XYZ file of C-alpha atoms in Angstrom:
755
model
C 3.695 8.527 -27.397
C 3.206 4.597 -28.004
C 0.846 2.906 -25.830
C 0.796 -0.684 -25.815
C -2.067 -3.219 -23.878
C 0.443 -3.826 -20.719
C 0.778 -0.335 -20.272
C -2.977 0.231 -19.221
C -4.238 -0.868 -15.757
C -7.745 -2.988 -15.713
C -8.704 -0.632 -13.297
C -8.514 2.325 -15.398
C -10.970 0.805 -18.692
C -13.764 3.140 -19.179
C -12.231 6.183 -16.830
C -12.941 9.804 -17.951
C -15.956 9.040 -20.233
C -18.390 11.660 -18.631
C -18.215 14.795 -16.257
C -17.235 14.381 -12.493
C -15.099 12.597 -9.795
C -13.315 9.233 -9.879
C -11.012 7.733 -7.147
C -8.678 5.090 -6.837
C -6.725 3.962 -3.656
C -3.592 2.116 -4.005
C -3.890 -1.369 -2.838
C -0.731 -3.333 -2.806
C 0.689 -1.114 -5.421
C -2.536 -1.402 -7.753
C -5.405 0.931 -8.315
C -8.622 0.117 -6.583
C -11.999 2.036 -7.276
C -13.551 3.839 -4.237
C -17.045 4.020 -4.340
C -18.831 7.403 -4.355
C -20.295 7.402 -0.805
C -16.462 7.350 0.140
C -15.186 10.354 -1.984
C -13.662 12.724 0.259
C -12.807 10.237 3.057
C -8.979 10.028 2.829
C -6.816 7.851 5.285
C -3.165 8.918 6.445
C -1.896 5.493 5.431
C -2.976 5.717 2.141
C -2.008 6.972 -1.173
C -5.025 7.660 -3.721
C -5.231 8.628 -7.657
C -8.501 11.270 -8.238
C -9.367 12.031 -11.681
C -11.554 15.259 -12.694
C -13.620 15.345 -15.846
C -15.237 18.252 -17.045
C -16.994 18.310 -20.526
C -16.057 21.277 -22.514
C -18.649 23.564 -24.474
C -16.957 22.359 -27.701
C -18.285 18.634 -26.617
C -14.410 17.469 -25.891
C -13.741 16.342 -22.372
C -10.963 17.924 -19.917
C -9.265 15.860 -17.565
C -7.106 16.808 -14.241
C -5.607 14.094 -12.564
C -4.532 14.206 -8.708
C -2.350 11.789 -6.516
C -2.886 12.073 -3.109
C -0.333 10.695 -0.470
C -0.820 10.562 2.969
C 1.638 11.468 5.394
C 2.017 7.994 6.654
C 2.092 6.772 3.193
C 5.224 4.831 2.242
C 7.403 5.528 -0.224
C 6.854 3.101 -2.619
C 3.150 3.477 -2.350
C 3.425 7.002 -3.292
C 5.910 5.763 -6.340
C 2.961 3.434 -7.393
C 0.592 6.490 -7.194
C 2.776 8.609 -9.497
C 3.232 5.733 -12.055
C -0.331 5.045 -12.090
C -0.949 8.564 -12.801
C 1.073 8.577 -15.402
C -0.741 5.702 -17.126
C -4.253 6.812 -16.478
C -3.163 10.145 -18.334
C -1.669 7.361 -21.268
C -5.553 5.720 -21.246
C -6.852 9.049 -21.587
C -4.982 10.391 -24.508
C -1.625 11.943 -22.769
C -3.067 15.352 -22.423
C -4.339 16.161 -18.669
C -2.507 17.922 -16.279
C -1.158 15.843 -13.377
C -0.773 16.960 -9.649
C 0.874 15.740 -6.625
C -1.021 16.402 -3.466
C 0.681 15.951 -0.310
C -1.348 15.863 3.108
C -1.937 19.217 4.444
C -0.393 21.154 1.684
C -2.697 20.320 -1.130
C -3.623 22.515 -3.831
C -6.822 24.946 -4.303
C -8.061 22.760 -7.231
C -7.801 19.425 -5.205
C -9.570 20.956 -2.040
C -12.440 22.728 -4.177
C -13.556 19.151 -5.520
C -14.191 18.237 -1.738
C -15.909 21.368 -0.285
C -15.972 22.613 2.607
C -12.678 20.561 3.617
C -11.181 16.975 3.814
C -10.312 15.932 7.093
C -7.971 12.857 6.767
C -8.459 9.824 9.454
C -5.795 8.332 10.884
C -4.993 4.442 9.059
C -5.016 3.018 5.939
C -5.798 -0.049 3.931
C -2.352 -0.276 1.980
C -0.241 0.618 5.059
C -1.768 -1.977 7.391
C -3.051 0.383 10.019
C -6.515 -0.216 11.457
C -8.628 2.340 10.865
C -9.628 4.465 14.195
C -13.141 3.882 15.083
C -13.643 6.056 18.214
C -16.249 4.780 20.752
C -16.454 8.137 22.408
C -15.731 11.586 21.385
C -12.453 13.256 22.016
C -11.892 16.666 22.145
C -9.737 17.743 19.029
C -8.383 21.004 18.125
C -8.061 21.955 14.199
C -6.207 24.979 12.545
C -8.132 26.205 9.513
C -6.236 28.077 6.765
C -7.588 29.790 3.497
C -9.857 32.155 2.457
C -11.590 30.496 -0.924
C -11.086 26.691 0.039
C -10.186 25.696 3.409
C -7.056 24.044 4.580
C -7.439 21.572 7.487
C -5.224 20.269 9.842
C -5.495 18.853 13.330
C -3.174 19.997 15.777
C -2.075 19.171 19.266
C -4.986 20.221 22.065
C -2.544 22.841 23.415
C -2.487 26.705 24.276
C 0.648 26.699 22.065
C -1.162 25.874 18.986
C -3.350 28.871 19.034
C -1.890 31.959 17.130
C -3.210 35.461 16.146
C -3.156 34.815 12.237
C -5.566 31.713 11.882
C -8.554 30.312 12.689
C -9.159 27.413 15.153
C -11.840 24.782 15.786
C -12.162 23.319 19.288
C -14.258 20.528 18.890
C -15.871 19.301 22.122
C -18.608 16.761 23.104
C -21.394 19.332 23.265
C -20.067 22.460 21.719
C -17.910 23.784 19.151
C -15.761 27.023 19.462
C -14.320 28.915 16.529
C -11.543 31.022 17.603
C -10.770 33.869 15.096
C -7.447 35.299 15.499
C -7.095 38.790 15.338
C -5.241 38.890 12.191
C -7.455 36.350 10.207
C -10.160 38.155 7.651
C -13.489 37.902 8.183
C -13.509 35.938 4.905
C -11.297 33.539 6.547
C -13.665 33.048 9.311
C -16.383 32.716 7.075
C -14.998 30.032 5.337
C -14.262 28.219 8.702
C -17.744 28.223 9.857
C -18.458 25.887 6.825
C -15.786 23.496 8.124
C -17.522 23.528 11.769
C -21.036 22.651 9.701
C -19.425 19.982 8.036
C -17.587 18.320 11.614
C -21.145 19.289 13.208
C -23.070 17.020 10.431
C -20.300 14.366 10.025
C -19.318 13.587 13.651
C -22.386 15.355 15.957
C -25.558 14.263 13.853
C -25.799 17.646 13.422
C -26.574 18.592 17.233
C -24.140 20.491 18.848
C -24.034 24.107 20.101
C -21.703 26.718 18.505
C -19.787 29.563 19.824
C -17.720 32.087 18.043
C -14.512 33.353 20.221
C -12.743 36.743 19.376
C -9.094 37.031 19.843
C -8.497 40.010 22.032
C -11.951 40.105 23.970
C -10.525 38.263 27.069
C -13.314 36.955 29.301
C -16.322 39.293 27.627
C -18.563 36.554 28.184
C -19.531 33.189 29.051
C -18.586 31.250 25.842
C -15.133 32.866 25.950
C -14.897 31.883 29.655
C -15.736 28.296 28.781
C -13.487 28.499 25.840
C -10.393 29.667 27.859
C -10.966 27.248 30.404
C -9.973 24.348 28.513
C -6.710 25.605 28.046
C -6.269 26.140 31.850
C -7.298 30.132 31.657
C -6.334 33.113 29.419
C -2.845 33.909 28.412
C -1.220 35.808 25.623
C -0.402 34.100 22.614
C 3.326 34.587 21.228
C 3.610 36.534 18.052
C 4.264 33.957 14.746
C 7.641 34.099 13.006
C 8.087 32.723 9.724
C 9.444 29.180 10.065
C 12.074 27.548 8.192
C 10.020 25.923 5.531
C 8.628 29.680 4.213
C 12.401 30.658 4.598
C 13.443 27.728 2.249
C 10.563 28.386 -0.198
C 11.814 32.107 -0.397
C 15.328 30.943 -1.257
C 14.489 28.786 -3.971
C 15.196 29.920 -7.211
C 13.597 28.899 -10.808
C 15.833 26.573 -12.511
C 15.299 24.172 -15.337
C 16.783 20.683 -15.613
C 16.913 18.181 -18.638
C 16.162 14.601 -17.324
C 18.447 12.054 -18.840
C 18.075 8.419 -18.098
C 16.016 9.024 -15.005
C 18.530 12.015 -13.677
C 17.967 15.633 -13.799
C 20.768 18.054 -15.282
C 21.140 21.382 -15.085
C 20.159 23.163 -18.489
C 22.367 26.562 -18.593
C 20.458 29.444 -19.771
C 20.519 33.047 -19.046
C 16.813 33.152 -19.520
C 13.386 30.792 -20.031
C 12.428 30.248 -23.614
C 10.164 27.683 -25.037
C 12.810 27.110 -27.908
C 14.882 25.186 -24.707
C 12.200 22.776 -24.387
C 12.875 19.271 -26.923
C 9.838 17.632 -28.008
C 11.758 14.312 -27.774
C 12.399 15.074 -24.036
C 11.162 15.621 -20.777
C 12.412 18.322 -18.201
C 11.989 19.714 -14.578
C 11.174 23.133 -13.925
C 12.037 23.801 -10.256
C 10.026 27.113 -8.705
C 10.321 25.993 -5.080
C 6.892 25.692 -4.143
C 6.121 23.983 -7.658
C 8.215 21.782 -9.657
C 6.962 21.081 -13.063
C 7.343 18.103 -14.991
C 7.241 18.883 -18.624
C 6.962 15.550 -21.217
C 7.244 16.486 -24.627
C 4.730 14.855 -27.013
C 7.251 12.477 -28.738
C 8.601 10.947 -25.466
C 7.635 7.406 -24.579
C 5.363 6.330 -21.206
C 8.700 4.969 -19.757
C 10.492 8.230 -19.954
C 7.578 9.906 -18.915
C 7.424 7.691 -15.735
C 11.459 8.221 -15.367
C 10.575 11.817 -15.578
C 8.253 11.573 -12.646
C 10.507 9.692 -10.463
C 13.321 12.206 -11.113
C 10.754 15.240 -9.811
C 10.168 12.947 -6.909
C 13.831 12.641 -5.994
C 14.348 16.372 -6.430
C 11.397 17.229 -3.604
C 13.091 14.915 -1.076
C 16.141 16.871 -1.118
C 17.131 18.253 2.238
C 16.733 22.173 3.220
C 13.745 22.620 0.421
C 9.959 23.430 0.648
C 7.486 20.701 0.550
C 6.639 21.178 -3.251
C 3.731 20.364 -5.414
C 4.651 18.429 -8.329
C 2.704 19.454 -11.364
C 2.793 17.636 -14.863
C 2.118 18.960 -18.164
C 2.072 17.744 -21.813
C 3.776 19.465 -24.660
C 0.518 21.285 -26.287
C -1.443 21.648 -23.178
C 0.327 23.172 -20.728
C -0.876 25.162 -18.009
C -0.966 29.266 -17.913
C 1.143 29.230 -14.211
C 3.887 26.750 -16.233
C 3.698 29.317 -19.563
C 4.196 32.438 -17.059
C 7.447 30.957 -15.920
C 9.126 31.699 -19.348
C 9.986 35.153 -20.731
C 9.206 33.748 -24.445
C 6.329 31.806 -25.074
C 4.738 32.269 -28.675
C 0.921 33.190 -28.262
C 0.125 30.588 -30.857
C -3.577 30.155 -31.904
C -5.512 27.294 -30.058
C -3.209 24.331 -29.979
C -5.004 22.074 -33.034
C -5.166 18.803 -31.060
C -4.237 15.729 -32.941
C -6.932 12.923 -32.319
C -4.279 10.245 -33.573
C -3.063 9.273 -30.095
C -6.624 9.457 -28.518
C -7.973 7.350 -31.356
C -4.932 4.715 -30.841
C -5.824 4.643 -27.167
C -9.495 4.135 -28.191
C -8.823 1.516 -30.266
C -6.745 -0.410 -28.056
C -9.657 -0.127 -25.289
C -12.386 -0.872 -27.662
C -10.861 -4.281 -28.424
C -10.737 -4.816 -24.387
C -14.724 -4.252 -24.718
C -14.715 -0.940 -23.113
C -16.933 1.831 -24.083
C -14.996 4.447 -25.812
C -17.206 7.098 -26.745
C -15.636 9.590 -23.700
C -12.191 9.410 -25.071
C -13.715 10.818 -28.899
C -13.997 14.657 -29.235
C -18.026 14.897 -29.111
C -19.779 17.007 -31.330
C -20.661 20.243 -29.722
C -24.396 21.303 -29.418
C -25.448 23.952 -31.571
C -27.861 25.852 -29.610
C -28.860 29.408 -30.362
C -27.718 31.592 -27.466
C -30.316 32.857 -25.183
C -30.790 36.460 -23.734
C -31.816 34.926 -20.132
C -33.357 38.495 -19.794
C -37.113 39.607 -19.561
C -37.743 41.366 -23.040
C -40.789 43.156 -22.015
C -39.633 45.849 -20.382
C -39.325 49.777 -20.993
C -36.446 51.253 -22.909
C -34.924 54.849 -22.983
C -31.854 55.936 -24.926
C -29.729 59.093 -25.023
C -27.015 60.062 -27.666
C -23.923 61.890 -26.418
C -23.164 65.259 -27.570
C -19.987 66.567 -25.555
C -21.154 66.550 -21.895
C -24.513 66.495 -22.889
C -27.073 63.457 -23.423
C -30.213 63.838 -25.757
C -33.123 61.528 -25.041
C -33.936 59.907 -28.540
C -37.627 59.795 -29.438
C -39.081 55.784 -29.464
C -39.085 55.702 -33.354
C -35.220 56.458 -33.599
C -34.333 54.601 -30.301
C -33.105 51.569 -31.998
C -30.670 53.725 -34.947
C -27.630 54.237 -33.712
C -24.416 55.622 -35.860
C -21.102 54.563 -35.418
C -19.454 57.930 -34.695
C -21.689 58.552 -31.663
C -21.651 57.132 -28.071
C -25.177 56.033 -26.420
C -26.693 55.631 -22.784
C -29.536 53.201 -22.507
C -31.328 52.375 -19.621
C -33.540 49.423 -19.699
C -36.022 48.280 -16.676
C -37.612 45.289 -16.668
C -39.405 42.961 -14.257
C -37.287 41.027 -12.017
C -38.502 38.292 -9.241
C -39.589 40.477 -6.560
C -38.731 43.817 -7.937
C -38.009 46.266 -10.971
C -34.662 45.726 -12.374
C -32.201 48.187 -14.107
C -29.636 47.547 -16.785
C -28.035 51.013 -17.672
C -25.289 50.822 -20.431
C -23.072 52.614 -22.652
C -22.615 51.934 -26.367
C -19.217 52.921 -28.260
C -19.478 53.440 -32.121
C -16.184 52.349 -33.744
C -15.742 55.972 -35.175
C -16.503 57.946 -32.124
C -14.354 59.995 -29.957
C -12.847 59.687 -26.615
C -14.284 62.829 -25.387
C -17.986 61.457 -26.034
C -16.693 57.955 -24.755
C -15.236 59.708 -21.455
C -18.681 61.593 -21.085
C -21.042 58.374 -21.889
C -19.127 56.507 -18.929
C -19.252 59.539 -16.238
C -23.018 60.199 -17.029
C -23.893 56.532 -16.998
C -22.283 56.038 -13.811
C -24.069 58.804 -12.206
C -27.313 57.595 -13.327
C -26.246 53.952 -11.626
C -25.414 56.043 -8.434
C -28.627 57.991 -8.218
C -30.252 54.353 -7.989
C -28.304 53.467 -5.408
C -25.824 51.380 -7.386
C -28.656 48.919 -7.941
C -28.919 48.721 -11.708
C -26.150 46.543 -13.739
C -23.479 48.796 -15.688
C -22.461 47.657 -19.155
C -19.722 48.769 -21.094
C -20.606 47.678 -24.737
C -18.813 48.228 -28.378
C -20.011 48.373 -31.469
C -19.313 44.477 -33.097
C -19.135 43.030 -29.849
C -22.636 43.596 -28.790
C -24.228 40.620 -26.627
C -27.141 38.732 -27.028
C -28.912 40.661 -24.098
C -28.109 44.029 -25.845
C -29.901 42.851 -29.174
C -33.110 41.022 -27.570
C -33.597 44.297 -25.632
C -33.577 46.578 -29.060
C -34.925 43.775 -31.069
C -34.637 45.557 -34.452
C -31.480 47.263 -34.118
C -29.801 49.613 -37.115
C -26.186 51.117 -37.190
C -26.027 54.031 -39.218
C -22.299 55.253 -40.669
C -20.782 58.330 -39.569
C -22.144 60.595 -36.908
C -24.062 63.184 -35.486
C -22.059 64.556 -32.620
C -20.161 67.797 -32.674
C -17.011 65.717 -31.202
C -17.468 63.427 -34.106
C -17.867 66.137 -37.214
C -14.708 68.057 -35.262
C -12.579 65.190 -35.713
C -13.578 64.733 -39.420
C -12.952 68.621 -39.762
C -9.514 68.445 -38.214
C -8.218 65.129 -39.601
C -9.828 66.431 -43.457
C -11.536 63.130 -43.973
C -14.890 62.976 -45.892
C -17.808 62.876 -43.703
C -19.406 59.734 -44.654
C -22.724 60.104 -42.369
C -25.835 58.145 -43.745
C -28.003 59.945 -46.278
C -31.508 58.352 -47.449
C -30.441 59.440 -50.883
C -27.191 58.195 -50.948
C -25.579 54.924 -51.836
C -25.806 52.488 -49.239
C -25.572 49.030 -48.350
C -26.683 47.112 -44.851
C -25.828 43.779 -43.736
C -28.616 42.047 -42.409
C -28.195 39.467 -39.366
C -29.944 37.530 -36.662
C -32.100 34.982 -35.368
C -35.618 36.291 -35.392
C -38.054 39.171 -35.376
C -36.838 39.737 -31.663
C -33.381 40.110 -32.734
C -32.392 41.329 -35.961
C -30.029 43.885 -36.950
C -28.766 45.868 -40.058
C -25.404 47.057 -40.087
C -24.200 49.728 -42.843
C -20.910 48.511 -44.562
C -18.639 49.749 -46.896
C -20.938 50.186 -50.565
C -18.513 47.842 -52.369
C -18.787 44.029 -53.672
C -16.166 42.920 -51.450
C -18.249 43.637 -48.318
C -20.906 41.119 -49.462
C -20.665 37.580 -47.703
C -22.453 34.501 -48.861
C -23.563 34.036 -45.354
C -25.837 36.984 -45.005
C -28.487 39.011 -46.968
C -28.189 42.733 -47.885
C -30.090 45.621 -48.791
C -28.430 48.338 -51.262
C -30.166 51.310 -52.046
C -29.265 54.091 -54.110
C -31.876 57.189 -53.976
C -35.207 55.194 -54.567
C -33.541 52.207 -56.334
C -33.450 49.599 -53.851
C -31.893 45.793 -54.056
C -32.189 42.918 -51.864
C -29.270 40.369 -52.149
C -29.376 36.670 -50.723
C -26.162 34.740 -50.292
C -26.110 31.036 -51.358
C -25.793 30.071 -47.862
C -28.506 31.947 -46.385
C -32.103 30.284 -45.246
C -35.667 31.466 -45.915
C -35.667 32.956 -42.443
C -32.698 35.196 -43.073
C -34.720 36.331 -46.402
C -37.728 37.118 -44.106
C -35.586 39.317 -41.918
C -34.495 41.454 -44.950
C -37.979 42.160 -45.664
C -38.511 43.085 -41.732
C -35.670 45.469 -42.052
C -36.680 46.840 -45.586
C -39.520 48.489 -44.016
C -37.675 50.558 -41.130
C -34.666 51.578 -43.526
C -36.544 52.195 -46.845
C -40.237 51.809 -46.301
C -43.161 51.982 -49.283
C -40.394 51.108 -52.152
C -40.537 48.215 -54.074
C -37.156 46.450 -53.763
C -35.728 44.290 -56.673
C -34.443 40.959 -55.367
C -30.987 39.371 -56.167
C -30.026 36.097 -55.696
C -26.175 35.509 -55.596
C -25.021 34.114 -58.941
C -27.869 35.536 -61.068
C -27.501 39.456 -60.454
C -28.287 41.973 -62.432
C -25.986 44.442 -64.404
C -27.369 47.314 -62.512
C -26.788 46.057 -59.295
C -22.913 45.059 -60.005
C -23.193 48.934 -61.887
C -23.932 50.397 -58.208
C -20.864 48.872 -56.730
C -18.487 49.750 -59.506
C -17.993 46.166 -60.995
C -17.842 42.605 -59.317
C -14.849 41.160 -57.150
C -14.240 38.456 -54.659
C -16.001 38.402 -51.197
C -16.237 35.897 -48.430
C -18.587 33.122 -47.683
C -18.019 32.629 -44.013
C -20.344 34.084 -40.970
C -18.616 36.687 -38.928
C -18.005 35.718 -35.418
C -17.118 37.096 -32.333
C -15.627 35.549 -29.256
C -17.465 32.356 -28.292
C -18.623 31.775 -24.726
C -16.185 29.811 -23.244
C -15.989 27.963 -19.691
C -16.337 30.399 -17.085
C -13.879 30.902 -14.758
C -14.250 33.047 -11.007
C -11.335 35.255 -9.674
C -11.617 37.212 -6.371
C -9.365 40.391 -7.164
C -7.538 43.122 -5.073
C -7.053 46.173 -7.011
C -4.155 48.667 -4.812
C -2.881 51.859 -6.489
C -3.968 51.012 -9.934
C -2.258 47.379 -9.848
C -4.666 44.176 -10.091
C -3.958 40.987 -8.863
C -6.163 38.096 -8.894
C -7.012 34.323 -7.756
C -8.855 31.950 -9.340
C -11.814 30.185 -7.607
C -12.038 26.535 -8.703
C -15.092 24.739 -9.036
C -17.225 27.612 -7.923
C -20.530 28.113 -6.285
C -22.625 31.178 -4.850
C -20.844 30.485 -1.584
C -17.896 31.675 -2.931
C -19.125 35.304 -3.230
C -18.298 37.308 -0.316
C -20.157 40.460 0.471
C -16.683 42.272 1.071
C -14.895 41.580 -1.994
C -14.702 42.202 -5.732
C -15.261 39.362 -8.130
C -14.517 38.596 -11.660
C -16.889 36.357 -13.853
C -14.564 35.572 -16.712
C -16.645 33.817 -20.009
C -14.434 35.187 -22.453
C -17.159 36.556 -24.440
C -18.176 38.532 -21.686
C -16.713 39.887 -18.564
C -18.867 40.357 -15.301
C -17.597 42.370 -12.288
C -19.768 41.611 -8.910
C -19.188 44.078 -6.221
C -20.193 42.559 -2.809
C -22.848 45.069 -0.549
C -19.500 45.852 1.960
C -17.186 46.954 -0.653
C -16.104 50.584 0.144
C -17.117 53.179 -2.001
C -13.777 54.355 -2.908
C -13.005 50.793 -4.546
C -16.545 50.228 -5.975
C -15.713 53.191 -8.087
C -13.019 51.509 -9.742
C -14.991 48.404 -10.940
C -14.925 49.139 -14.456
C -11.543 49.915 -14.463
C -10.852 46.728 -12.666
C -12.519 44.822 -15.924
C -10.670 47.094 -18.405
C -7.412 45.741 -16.602
C -8.262 42.410 -16.369
C -9.077 42.037 -20.025
C -5.622 44.176 -20.595
C -3.582 41.410 -18.572
C -5.512 38.786 -20.123
C -4.584 36.347 -16.996
C -5.280 33.193 -18.510
C -4.030 34.038 -22.020
C -6.682 33.634 -23.718
C -6.291 36.574 -25.857
C -9.490 38.462 -24.670
C -10.723 41.166 -26.869
C -9.974 44.778 -25.402
C -13.881 45.383 -26.492
C -15.426 42.395 -24.906
C -19.001 43.711 -22.751
C -17.891 44.449 -19.482
C -21.005 44.190 -16.696
C -20.650 45.906 -13.322
C -23.244 43.954 -11.038
C -24.112 44.977 -7.266
C -24.942 42.331 -4.955
C -28.601 41.572 -4.503
C -29.606 42.825 -7.748
C -27.789 39.905 -9.724
C -29.373 39.661 -13.398
C -30.493 35.952 -14.823
C -27.775 36.163 -17.332
C -25.280 36.126 -14.629
C -26.926 33.712 -11.953
C -27.253 30.875 -14.522
C -23.492 30.385 -14.010
C -24.534 29.613 -10.758
C -27.078 27.201 -8.698
C -28.372 29.998 -7.512
C -30.360 30.898 -4.145
C -31.524 35.088 -4.067
C -32.701 34.643 -0.724
C -28.604 35.055 0.164
C -28.430 38.081 -1.451
C -31.402 39.508 0.847
C -29.014 38.877 4.097
C -27.414 41.931 5.999
C -24.014 42.003 7.901
C -20.674 40.901 6.940
C -20.058 37.234 5.353
C -19.269 35.931 9.147
C -22.372 37.224 10.434
C -24.300 35.721 7.790
C -22.770 32.793 7.738
C -23.116 32.281 11.532
C -26.414 33.031 11.590
C -27.298 30.114 9.562
C -25.203 27.711 10.902
C -26.653 28.974 14.340
C -29.918 28.794 13.397
C -30.067 25.521 11.427
C -29.838 27.633 7.961
C -33.139 29.584 8.291
C -32.180 32.977 9.076
C -33.906 34.795 5.985
C -37.133 33.394 7.378
C -36.727 35.059 10.784
C -35.546 38.457 9.316
C -38.553 38.710 7.182
C -40.808 37.922 10.162
C -38.984 40.633 12.356
C -39.623 43.316 9.261
C -43.276 42.228 9.259
C -43.424 42.672 12.961
C -42.191 46.701 12.692
C -44.361 46.701 9.603
């Protein structure tokens, strides 16, 4: 896409160079920056452009752009916001996802930037309205919708506005009433209380009583009677029926349009495939509640603006729902967009050309703008940290069918690839002993042993009242916590279990179980004495790798081999592992390129071998999902910009870091659902909801609320006292809101009194 100086609005100079939110209001069809102190304050007569910048672990910057349209905004202003959004994307290199946000119908991603909610104010600068400044309090009624983020809308102060399905907040001069519809969930009620707290702090200086009213309890208490008094007394509420907009959304079928000279023309196709999209064109994908604008990489800025105008025209059509417009660039399509196609190649990570971004950066640099943020920064090279106390106590059992055999301390770090193991690690936590109980599956282990290991480990967790973290780990995908607990870890070929031996006999395969007198080759790896491994590999020259050191032995003959890309620290680890594998024997040191004939003879001759380090999936940006699991079917909903308060005690959540999958189980999840936690993790990996090529053997952790380990809480700003609270999510939140945020202290005082 060609970008010229005239395409870049001066207001966008230097935008998107660091993590955070930037907002511009459209005034006289031009973007004007909004001060940080006014972020989250929107006026119904205005349109805004909102930029969210995230610094990825890779060092790159990712951008999402939203343009918000108030209900009283003119079409011209809304159109200007749409065009300026396209221009801002061009200034950032042409790869941001762009969202159209309509007041009252905002996306969850947009609302997550302004937790707990946004409550637009009447008026607007661009529209010529005056901002309303209330001299005295006006009683208002709000409806709240949403389990993860809250959609807040002011509705007429009348009984007819109330329903059984939603949460309502009645804001009077001296008291808040939260009316909980009988069909609303505990989670929705808890989230609405965050809105109550926000209104209380924003409009009442934090001074106002709060009362919770339960739908159907009639005149059970004084608060309920007072609430209904505002509506002239109690009367039954009508049952809600589907509105015309809901019916219109159900009636829309997915359709693809090609944009030609600003007009949307239907693309006739029996099914949607990626091959229908031409890089030199723009397209509209109408899905009813969402309209996607797909912009080919070879399209011009004017063509992209024209396509956006065609989308605006489409959603203004009669008898259709109020749709979100989401604009995506070729090569940077969202998961939701790709999921609409029956055929979308699972290509490797998109190789991003820096050419376009470099040209944009050069243009801005000539304007005197600091362009550092427009270019991909070098990722920080840091050794992964275990985030767990490694001074605890370790016990290890080897699985043999339905039996588990406790290993002596001298052997508990020596595993066989044909076996399965259970380990229990206890370590000091903040205020109590913490437990990690895990299973390790060798690559050659049999299914019978794996099932037995899971079953017995689950019983161990249950015997400790589900407090331990439970982990499922596969050989070759061990996390840093595992290696740090075991410190010096050795994996031998073969196996000792009856199941493994039976499998070898039935398949007539040779038994390759390690023996001290045989020929064996070990690859040595790790970051130091507290994290080092020796992995037995095939004793052939092609198993060597220039990035590692090796131990080769045959009987009493021992060689150590150092690749040219290894360090002195790597070579020190070889000596340490040698003391464990072949103690009291003098080794012969070999350097890559200067090996003896005897060394190569043990391999049966030289051969080609690699030089790159063996990697596992890197930890990526973390994503949190709430989930429902019914009759073996898993449904998930992503929670954007998540924090600890998003973890509701009635639910199960999945934290996806790509390299590790965490399943968090709330205290009030029923036991029938709790036992499926591991299955939920496995189903999540299998479904690969983010299309990120999750490894089927990625570690899965099951974490009970109140026993969160540091290697989980590091993804949040964590307050451990919140996990000590009891009751459902609504009761917990109500205690905090009513008592000024200090219920934990009161609970502890009461406990001390009883003691």
